[in-house]
XYZ file of C-alpha atoms in Angstrom:
583
model
C -6.608 -8.000 40.414
C -6.543 -8.786 36.789
C -3.868 -5.929 35.469
C -5.742 -3.651 32.173
C -4.394 -4.752 28.721
C -2.765 -2.758 26.800
C -2.259 -1.896 23.533
C 1.678 -2.618 22.626
C 2.650 -5.561 25.010
C -0.974 -7.303 23.977
C 0.057 -7.211 20.608
C 3.693 -8.578 20.989
C 1.875 -11.442 23.127
C -0.055 -11.938 19.914
C 3.100 -11.509 17.417
C 4.709 -14.537 19.884
C 1.780 -17.015 19.814
C 1.167 -16.230 16.684
C 5.103 -17.493 16.175
C 4.297 -20.784 18.625
C 0.604 -21.509 16.995
C 2.276 -21.208 13.812
C 5.538 -22.840 13.927
C 4.145 -26.096 15.984
C 0.561 -26.150 14.408
C 0.764 -25.334 11.532
C 3.800 -25.307 9.427
C 4.437 -28.945 9.159
C 1.164 -29.851 8.388
C 1.335 -26.919 5.549
C 4.434 -27.958 4.516
C 3.180 -31.444 3.748
C -0.321 -30.023 1.957
C 1.616 -28.068 -0.473
C 4.568 -30.697 -0.838
C 7.387 -28.783 -0.384
C 10.600 -29.698 -0.756
C 14.311 -28.197 -0.920
C 18.080 -27.343 -0.386
C 18.876 -26.769 3.946
C 18.917 -22.940 2.178
C 16.130 -23.460 1.071
C 14.690 -24.649 3.613
C 15.948 -21.825 5.901
C 15.020 -19.312 3.538
C 10.694 -21.099 3.556
C 10.453 -21.554 7.480
C 11.235 -17.457 7.565
C 9.225 -16.576 5.650
C 6.666 -18.883 7.299
C 7.636 -17.083 10.574
C 6.811 -13.605 9.381
C 4.069 -14.667 7.724
C 2.238 -16.206 11.448
C 3.948 -13.230 13.541
C 2.050 -10.904 11.175
C -1.121 -12.932 11.265
C -0.572 -13.426 15.059
C -0.125 -9.361 16.144
C -3.108 -8.490 13.252
C -5.295 -10.959 15.492
C -3.869 -9.755 18.912
C -4.952 -5.935 18.045
C -8.582 -7.203 16.529
C -8.922 -9.581 19.897
C -7.794 -5.714 21.814
C -10.174 -3.870 20.533
C -12.967 -5.944 20.746
C -11.808 -6.720 24.998
C -11.724 -2.919 24.830
C -15.304 -3.021 24.018
C -16.529 -5.156 26.761
C -14.949 -3.321 28.967
C -16.912 -0.227 27.770
C -20.062 -1.793 27.017
C -20.412 -4.592 29.433
C -20.647 -4.811 32.718
C -18.778 -3.890 35.168
C -18.117 -7.406 36.979
C -17.219 -8.371 33.441
C -13.339 -7.216 33.504
C -13.130 -9.900 37.207
C -12.814 -13.100 34.151
C -10.160 -10.748 32.241
C -7.174 -12.652 31.916
C -4.290 -11.317 31.128
C -3.883 -10.447 27.752
C -0.523 -13.331 27.786
C -3.247 -15.692 28.356
C -6.062 -14.342 26.595
C -3.674 -14.132 23.507
C -2.807 -18.015 23.655
C -5.976 -19.455 23.826
C -8.173 -17.340 21.221
C -5.634 -17.095 18.355
C -7.013 -20.187 17.022
C -10.398 -18.623 16.939
C -9.569 -15.756 15.550
C -6.972 -17.064 13.281
C -10.260 -19.411 11.243
C -12.348 -16.117 11.874
C -10.203 -14.575 9.736
C -9.626 -17.480 7.281
C -13.469 -17.461 7.571
C -13.896 -13.891 6.618
C -11.280 -14.152 3.738
C -13.644 -17.192 2.151
C -16.713 -15.141 2.068
C -15.505 -11.876 0.950
C -13.530 -13.806 -2.068
C -16.940 -15.329 -2.723
C -19.862 -13.332 -1.600
C -21.661 -16.579 -0.396
C -22.626 -17.741 2.846
C -23.214 -21.021 0.532
C -20.249 -23.829 1.819
C -22.030 -24.274 5.238
C -20.545 -27.030 5.825
C -17.213 -25.470 6.077
C -17.825 -23.278 8.691
C -19.471 -26.012 10.674
C -16.380 -27.704 9.989
C -14.416 -24.583 10.641
C -16.002 -23.268 13.887
C -16.531 -27.134 15.263
C -11.996 -27.153 14.340
C -11.805 -23.378 16.859
C -14.014 -24.443 19.607
C -11.937 -27.554 20.029
C -8.506 -25.516 19.521
C -9.406 -22.537 22.077
C -11.149 -25.461 24.490
C -7.824 -27.248 24.569
C -6.074 -24.277 24.679
C -8.090 -23.318 27.400
C -7.511 -25.843 30.055
C -3.964 -25.827 29.272
C -3.741 -21.890 30.109
C -5.871 -22.470 33.572
C -3.695 -25.435 34.713
C -0.471 -22.731 33.526
C -2.114 -20.021 35.872
C -2.989 -23.040 38.020
C 0.921 -23.680 38.194
C 2.516 -20.051 38.351
C -0.835 -18.618 41.144
C 2.681 -17.578 43.493
C 3.682 -15.434 40.718
C 3.489 -11.905 40.091
C 1.835 -11.112 36.767
C 4.624 -9.997 35.560
C 7.264 -12.143 36.683
C 4.212 -14.647 35.266
C 4.257 -12.609 31.973
C 8.352 -12.966 31.667
C 7.910 -16.957 32.743
C 5.378 -17.474 29.374
C 7.437 -15.094 27.213
C 10.630 -17.789 28.291
C 8.064 -21.089 27.589
C 6.382 -19.377 24.442
C 10.163 -18.515 23.206
C 12.051 -22.245 23.489
C 8.633 -23.935 22.452
C 9.660 -21.211 19.075
C 13.059 -22.381 18.838
C 12.306 -26.290 18.772
C 10.415 -25.954 16.258
C 11.789 -23.801 14.393
C 15.173 -26.480 14.582
C 13.144 -29.008 14.353
C 11.296 -27.885 10.967
C 14.821 -27.305 9.417
C 16.173 -31.252 10.609
C 12.882 -32.605 8.640
C 12.497 -30.759 5.608
C 11.848 -32.517 2.607
C 15.162 -32.620 0.917
C 15.187 -31.654 -3.028
C 13.155 -34.071 -5.229
C 15.279 -35.870 -8.024
C 15.844 -35.570 -11.358
C 12.919 -36.257 -14.146
C 13.658 -39.737 -14.980
C 14.139 -39.973 -18.987
C 12.998 -41.548 -21.260
C 14.311 -45.672 -22.600
C 13.259 -48.339 -24.706
C 11.432 -50.495 -23.739
C 11.643 -54.548 -24.455
C 9.605 -56.104 -27.013
C 7.746 -59.350 -27.059
C 7.952 -61.532 -29.751
C 5.979 -62.002 -32.549
C 2.379 -60.213 -30.967
C 0.457 -59.097 -34.036
C -1.342 -56.665 -31.485
C 2.154 -54.285 -32.183
C 0.635 -53.680 -35.788
C -2.590 -52.078 -34.959
C -3.047 -48.162 -34.713
C -4.070 -47.248 -31.495
C -6.286 -44.313 -30.141
C -5.594 -42.746 -26.566
C -8.610 -40.329 -25.437
C -8.049 -38.932 -22.391
C -11.666 -36.896 -20.855
C -11.316 -35.139 -17.727
C -14.040 -35.426 -15.635
C -15.495 -38.227 -17.479
C -18.238 -39.671 -15.494
C -20.831 -42.268 -15.546
C -23.957 -40.255 -13.488
C -23.869 -38.160 -17.043
C -23.276 -41.149 -19.335
C -24.399 -44.021 -18.497
C -28.212 -42.360 -18.902
C -27.733 -41.009 -22.258
C -25.870 -44.511 -23.849
C -29.515 -45.830 -22.713
C -30.821 -42.688 -24.007
C -29.020 -43.756 -27.536
C -28.033 -39.646 -27.684
C -23.945 -41.120 -27.394
C -24.261 -43.329 -30.384
C -19.965 -43.795 -30.664
C -19.836 -44.710 -26.464
C -22.902 -47.187 -27.048
C -20.854 -48.867 -29.838
C -17.431 -49.017 -28.052
C -18.540 -50.516 -24.996
C -21.068 -52.733 -26.964
C -17.875 -54.150 -28.340
C -14.980 -54.353 -26.360
C -14.814 -53.678 -22.511
C -15.710 -50.606 -19.848
C -14.778 -50.403 -15.804
C -14.952 -48.158 -12.940
C -11.442 -46.294 -12.776
C -10.492 -45.345 -8.584
C -9.947 -42.083 -8.059
C -8.347 -42.746 -4.455
C -6.893 -39.211 -3.490
C -9.771 -36.931 -1.885
C -10.066 -34.018 -3.658
C -8.711 -36.190 -6.965
C -6.866 -33.470 -8.555
C -6.342 -34.364 -12.204
C -2.935 -33.470 -12.273
C -2.182 -36.278 -9.601
C -4.366 -38.382 -11.285
C -2.996 -38.252 -14.909
C 0.378 -38.315 -14.117
C -0.205 -41.926 -12.367
C -3.216 -42.604 -15.712
C 0.131 -42.325 -18.231
C 3.303 -42.788 -16.014
C 1.336 -45.726 -14.153
C 3.178 -45.062 -10.783
C 2.012 -43.915 -7.832
C 1.406 -39.505 -6.659
C 4.037 -40.343 -4.648
C 7.109 -41.670 -7.053
C 6.364 -39.604 -9.250
C 6.239 -36.197 -7.014
C 2.589 -34.527 -8.873
C 0.262 -34.000 -6.123
C -1.933 -31.280 -6.999
C -2.781 -29.461 -9.851
C -0.834 -25.753 -9.265
C 3.017 -25.743 -8.615
C 4.251 -22.350 -7.307
C 8.119 -21.567 -8.974
C 9.730 -18.868 -6.311
C 14.018 -17.837 -6.859
C 15.317 -19.056 -3.290
C 12.356 -21.351 -2.062
C 12.185 -25.080 -1.809
C 9.870 -26.526 -5.164
C 5.802 -25.133 -3.503
C 2.450 -27.263 -4.965
C -0.323 -25.913 -3.694
C -3.472 -27.857 -2.651
C -5.271 -25.137 -4.024
C -8.078 -26.561 -1.737
C -10.857 -24.566 1.007
C -9.337 -26.030 4.175
C -9.929 -23.860 7.009
C -6.269 -24.882 8.864
C -4.495 -23.558 5.765
C -7.485 -21.031 3.492
C -5.043 -17.740 5.288
C -2.316 -19.028 3.858
C -3.851 -20.282 0.862
C -4.679 -16.505 -0.011
C -2.309 -14.989 0.157
C -0.122 -17.746 -2.582
C -3.222 -16.882 -4.518
C -3.138 -13.297 -4.125
C 0.599 -13.042 -5.275
C 0.288 -15.622 -7.755
C -2.052 -13.633 -9.624
C -0.211 -10.179 -8.842
C 2.931 -12.318 -10.552
C 4.274 -12.136 -8.417
C 6.006 -15.516 -7.819
C 4.970 -17.562 -10.547
C 2.556 -20.051 -10.654
C 2.187 -22.456 -12.978
C 1.090 -26.423 -13.800
C 3.354 -28.893 -13.782
C 5.223 -29.772 -16.684
C 7.665 -32.514 -18.111
C 10.256 -31.747 -15.347
C 7.640 -32.234 -12.463
C 7.631 -35.744 -13.892
C 10.142 -38.372 -11.590
C 9.305 -41.250 -14.498
C 8.792 -41.188 -18.126
C 4.982 -40.580 -19.654
C 3.420 -43.423 -21.681
C 3.828 -41.581 -24.652
C 8.352 -41.003 -24.391
C 8.300 -44.395 -23.866
C 6.913 -45.388 -26.917
C 8.754 -43.086 -28.840
C 11.951 -44.685 -27.139
C 10.246 -47.583 -28.205
C 10.597 -47.076 -32.129
C 7.119 -46.394 -32.377
C 5.617 -43.299 -34.401
C 3.104 -41.654 -31.447
C 1.268 -38.368 -30.891
C 0.027 -36.599 -28.441
C -1.948 -33.545 -28.290
C -3.512 -31.202 -24.810
C -2.097 -34.133 -22.561
C -1.082 -33.293 -19.389
C 3.323 -32.604 -19.102
C 3.894 -31.853 -22.667
C 5.545 -28.727 -21.833
C 8.560 -27.890 -23.143
C 7.130 -30.430 -26.580
C 10.669 -30.890 -27.747
C 11.576 -34.792 -27.626
C 9.107 -36.005 -26.262
C 6.876 -37.471 -29.300
C 7.061 -37.376 -32.751
C 4.561 -35.034 -32.963
C 2.842 -33.434 -29.698
C 1.119 -29.975 -28.649
C 1.038 -29.162 -25.848
C -1.336 -28.544 -23.540
C -0.436 -24.975 -23.308
C -2.000 -24.312 -26.694
C -4.781 -22.926 -25.856
C -6.054 -19.803 -22.662
C -8.521 -21.732 -20.268
C -8.918 -21.488 -17.068
C -6.104 -21.974 -15.323
C -4.956 -18.446 -16.594
C -7.605 -16.850 -13.390
C -5.126 -18.726 -10.657
C -2.563 -16.827 -11.904
C -0.847 -19.206 -14.579
C 1.014 -17.287 -17.351
C 1.912 -18.957 -20.818
C 5.154 -19.638 -21.735
C 6.679 -19.861 -25.105
C 5.003 -20.375 -28.097
C 8.268 -22.403 -29.676
C 7.582 -24.391 -26.281
C 4.354 -25.569 -26.798
C 4.763 -27.954 -29.870
C 7.966 -30.205 -32.306
C 8.518 -30.211 -34.081
C 9.027 -25.592 -34.213
C 10.036 -26.498 -38.193
C 5.556 -26.955 -37.547
C 4.381 -24.703 -35.399
C 2.221 -22.888 -37.148
C 0.735 -25.528 -38.913
C -0.030 -27.835 -35.523
C -1.194 -24.368 -33.309
C -3.756 -23.030 -36.225
C -7.037 -24.406 -34.679
C -6.030 -23.064 -31.134
C -4.889 -19.024 -32.587
C -7.460 -16.872 -32.717
C -7.504 -16.096 -36.503
C -9.013 -19.831 -36.542
C -12.636 -19.220 -37.864
C -14.707 -21.995 -36.518
C -17.983 -23.826 -36.427
C -20.339 -22.126 -33.696
C -23.503 -24.538 -34.776
C -22.129 -26.923 -32.911
C -21.748 -23.592 -29.247
C -25.379 -22.427 -30.453
C -27.358 -26.612 -30.135
C -25.487 -26.818 -26.944
C -27.179 -23.767 -25.495
C -28.926 -21.593 -27.807
C -29.758 -18.520 -25.901
C -25.758 -17.532 -25.480
C -27.216 -13.603 -23.826
C -28.657 -15.614 -21.291
C -27.100 -13.452 -17.872
C -24.918 -14.988 -15.070
C -27.518 -17.131 -11.907
C -27.260 -14.778 -8.354
C -25.916 -18.130 -7.163
C -22.762 -18.767 -9.503
C -19.351 -17.456 -8.818
C -18.392 -17.712 -12.309
C -20.222 -16.913 -15.687
C -21.636 -20.394 -17.045
C -21.836 -18.710 -20.551
C -18.542 -17.426 -20.740
C -17.276 -20.851 -18.982
C -18.740 -22.884 -21.831
C -17.320 -21.132 -24.579
C -13.901 -21.302 -23.712
C -14.032 -24.845 -23.392
C -16.019 -25.457 -26.165
C -13.453 -23.573 -28.019
C -10.428 -25.031 -27.042
C -11.621 -29.472 -26.724
C -13.088 -28.297 -30.459
C -9.489 -26.289 -31.356
C -8.147 -29.807 -29.703
C -10.053 -32.015 -32.164
C -9.729 -30.814 -35.091
C -6.168 -30.616 -34.447
C -5.843 -34.214 -34.593
C -8.295 -34.755 -37.589
C -5.692 -32.630 -39.342
C -2.865 -33.993 -38.147
C -4.200 -37.996 -39.449
C -4.986 -36.322 -42.268
C -1.581 -35.541 -43.030
C 0.399 -38.187 -40.942
C -1.040 -41.116 -41.572
C 1.731 -43.169 -40.501
C 1.049 -42.341 -36.687
C 0.772 -45.530 -34.932
C -0.658 -44.160 -31.476
C -2.208 -40.708 -30.922
C -2.848 -39.302 -27.621
C -5.318 -37.297 -27.183
C -6.876 -35.326 -24.252
C -10.313 -33.183 -23.544
C -10.540 -31.376 -20.784
C -13.874 -29.152 -21.622
C -16.387 -31.985 -20.252
C -14.728 -31.669 -16.397
C -15.478 -27.140 -16.519
C -18.759 -27.928 -18.199
C -19.826 -30.158 -15.016
C -17.347 -27.850 -12.928
C -20.610 -24.873 -13.371
C -23.024 -26.577 -15.105
C -23.408 -29.166 -12.118
C -26.441 -27.905 -9.815
C -28.196 -26.716 -13.485
C -28.453 -30.530 -14.561
C -28.631 -32.337 -11.269
C -30.945 -29.309 -9.084
C -32.602 -32.465 -6.926
C -28.952 -33.240 -5.614
C -28.740 -30.186 -3.799
C -31.127 -28.977 -1.172
C -30.141 -24.895 -1.919
C -31.558 -24.865 -5.609
C -31.038 -23.195 -8.284
C -34.075 -20.611 -9.755
C -36.027 -22.818 -12.709
C -35.757 -20.229 -15.169
C -31.424 -21.093 -14.557
C -32.191 -24.909 -14.692
C -34.600 -24.847 -17.403
C -32.507 -23.001 -19.746
C -28.866 -24.247 -18.279
C -29.831 -27.865 -17.436
C -29.188 -29.228 -20.334
C -25.845 -27.592 -21.276
C -23.843 -31.274 -19.349
C -25.586 -33.591 -21.848
C -25.569 -31.835 -24.590
C -21.930 -31.389 -24.423
C -21.502 -34.503 -24.247
C -22.801 -35.396 -27.164
C -20.829 -32.693 -28.912
C -17.611 -34.883 -27.220
C -18.860 -37.944 -28.271
C -19.520 -36.395 -31.965
C -15.157 -36.177 -31.648
C -14.276 -39.283 -30.536
C -16.211 -41.079 -33.850
C -14.522 -37.743 -35.840
C -11.515 -38.768 -34.835
C -12.066 -42.468 -35.055
C -12.760 -42.615 -38.983
C -9.722 -40.213 -39.264
C -7.794 -43.451 -39.020
C -7.113 -45.774 -42.801
C -8.664 -48.794 -40.459
C -10.045 -49.747 -37.754
C -8.047 -49.304 -34.579
C -7.461 -50.102 -30.993
C -9.546 -46.940 -29.393
C -9.095 -46.742 -25.364
C -11.322 -44.167 -23.148
C -10.384 -43.265 -19.749
C -10.924 -40.119 -17.048
C -8.769 -39.061 -14.187
C -12.250 -38.832 -12.446
C -15.740 -38.818 -12.045
C -18.352 -35.799 -11.110
C -20.584 -35.184 -8.888
C -22.466 -32.624 -6.552
C -20.800 -30.704 -3.402
C -22.855 -28.519 -1.449
C -20.361 -26.597 0.267
C -18.594 -25.961 -3.078
C -16.882 -23.253 -4.143
C -16.361 -21.894 -6.648
C -17.970 -24.844 -7.824
C -20.671 -26.982 -7.273
C -19.894 -30.075 -8.933
C -16.336 -31.460 -8.125
C -14.093 -34.514 -8.509
C -15.839 -38.174 -7.634
C -14.522 -41.320 -7.817
C -14.408 -43.436 -9.801
C -13.994 -42.564 -13.601
C -14.669 -44.883 -16.593
C -12.785 -46.875 -18.577
C -13.933 -47.985 -22.104
C -11.567 -49.873 -24.674
C -12.555 -51.448 -28.044
C -10.840 -52.221 -30.830
C -9.847 -55.928 -33.285
C -7.822 -56.833 -30.738
C -10.269 -56.251 -27.627
C -11.796 -58.991 -26.236
C -15.113 -57.796 -24.985
C -16.013 -58.092 -22.028
C -19.831 -57.571 -20.487
C -18.762 -57.461 -17.020
C -18.013 -53.939 -15.498
C -14.096 -54.471 -14.758
C -12.752 -52.585 -11.918
C -9.634 -50.433 -13.246
C -6.775 -49.137 -11.711
C -4.725 -45.577 -12.632
C -1.618 -48.373 -12.717
C -3.623 -50.792 -15.234
C -3.484 -47.817 -18.248
C -0.172 -48.183 -19.181
C 0.243 -51.952 -19.143
C -2.666 -52.547 -21.514
C -1.365 -49.478 -24.273
C 2.218 -51.526 -23.922
C 0.046 -54.870 -24.049
C -1.485 -53.877 -26.953
C 1.929 -52.525 -28.882
C 3.610 -55.302 -28.322
C 6.020 -54.528 -25.494
C 6.779 -55.845 -22.128
C 6.269 -53.999 -19.231
C 8.357 -52.904 -17.186
C 9.443 -54.341 -13.999
C 8.546 -51.622 -11.350
C 4.706 -50.707 -12.641
C 2.389 -52.442 -10.446
C -0.953 -52.641 -13.123
C -2.004 -55.593 -14.929
C -3.452 -54.715 -18.873
C -6.276 -55.125 -18.842
C -6.879 -57.547 -22.008
C -8.630 -61.196 -22.374
C -5.758 -63.050 -22.893
């Protein structure tokens, strides 16, 4: 005869099984996916907090299961009670499904959409697999302990679970990654004797999300004259993006240092800083098995209870290329590239990527002290002027990109496209303006790095309207007509900006254009239907670059050696990439 479920024992077993499932199956993956690393004290703190979270989740889900069981007993046939297992076993079996159902509830509540059908399908498959495995193990356990009374079986169950919890806790503590090494300092590189290339000035433009899917058709239509000229007169190719889901900052870390993300120490776009806790890199994705944990992080960051930040210079365990150039005696400037915070000491002129508010603020990322945004700080007002709210900027180009800026938010959009367009355009326009102003007053700059970040935002949000044929759930036709041309027009705006920056040099410079990844459709993408994909783009041209009509296969690690060869500097031995110039 089955002993009826009671609330207190059910919740108690839920707490116990929450710890078992969490510490054994979830915690190792969470520690790994968050790239955690810390001292023994920080590791112990993190494990205790995870245990508390798992216990609370387990008890809450068990309480929900008790209510469900109570309803089944009241509304279902009396014979159902014969098939109701005791709470000590049932909570172990049902907890994985309950945890994933909780994650699916968060997914729907947060995004108010069922558009992520693929995500729900993966979650359902995972829940069925985990529940089936737990059920089989439970049946085996019941069979082996069938000679015991129910109370004795529950005591044995609790004893075994306690042993598993203790063993899992010890293993997590012993295997917790140690603190990472400190940020590497830059050093002077050896010059290559009698290399005439080093005298030529260099412009390096990083286009976040630059993709041939958009660029190639526009080039054929003659709508991107600057990029068309660069491609025809130089070299171009595909940049492999090797780490799905192709987070931007990890990619840029590899591009600007020439090292793999494991060596650099950056694997995600947002880092969490909590006193007494290990370093945490939040993955920010919507994987079902850790969505409740990610949701907790997001809410705490949004409420300013924990500090979320985009990785700064201290996150790099290898020095960025502009620091190496500066230490090698080359007058270098960098504008809005990642890892330029704090700005001091990185190059002759630095305008940090925090110079203007962007979409990171929605994730709880807060701006640093304004004095850390530029270097030299004595020219703060001058360098930051285009990024300040009082700057008078020309909205003519923005009107050309989207004539009707009163267009209402589409029903299928999580983020208002019109508002996002204004923000992206504003900081890209300010970035180009800052570069032009700097080159005008400091023509002695030998290498200029400029990061264009708005295109990635535009593609994330406007992709389904530009490429509706790539989606099963197509957007409304009127949204396609009005919003569909925005990506192409924005790319034209970017192309014009590149042309202006090239013209700001007193003589024709060498030019490198590179992106961190491409962009493609993602049917179940939330909140974005355009998502990072491989490949990115690479284009280079100039007096010292021999044209090659054949498209090149490019890696992140080839960009730095190419820049060093153009500036007559010897590549460090630990850089595995190769220069992309034909000798």
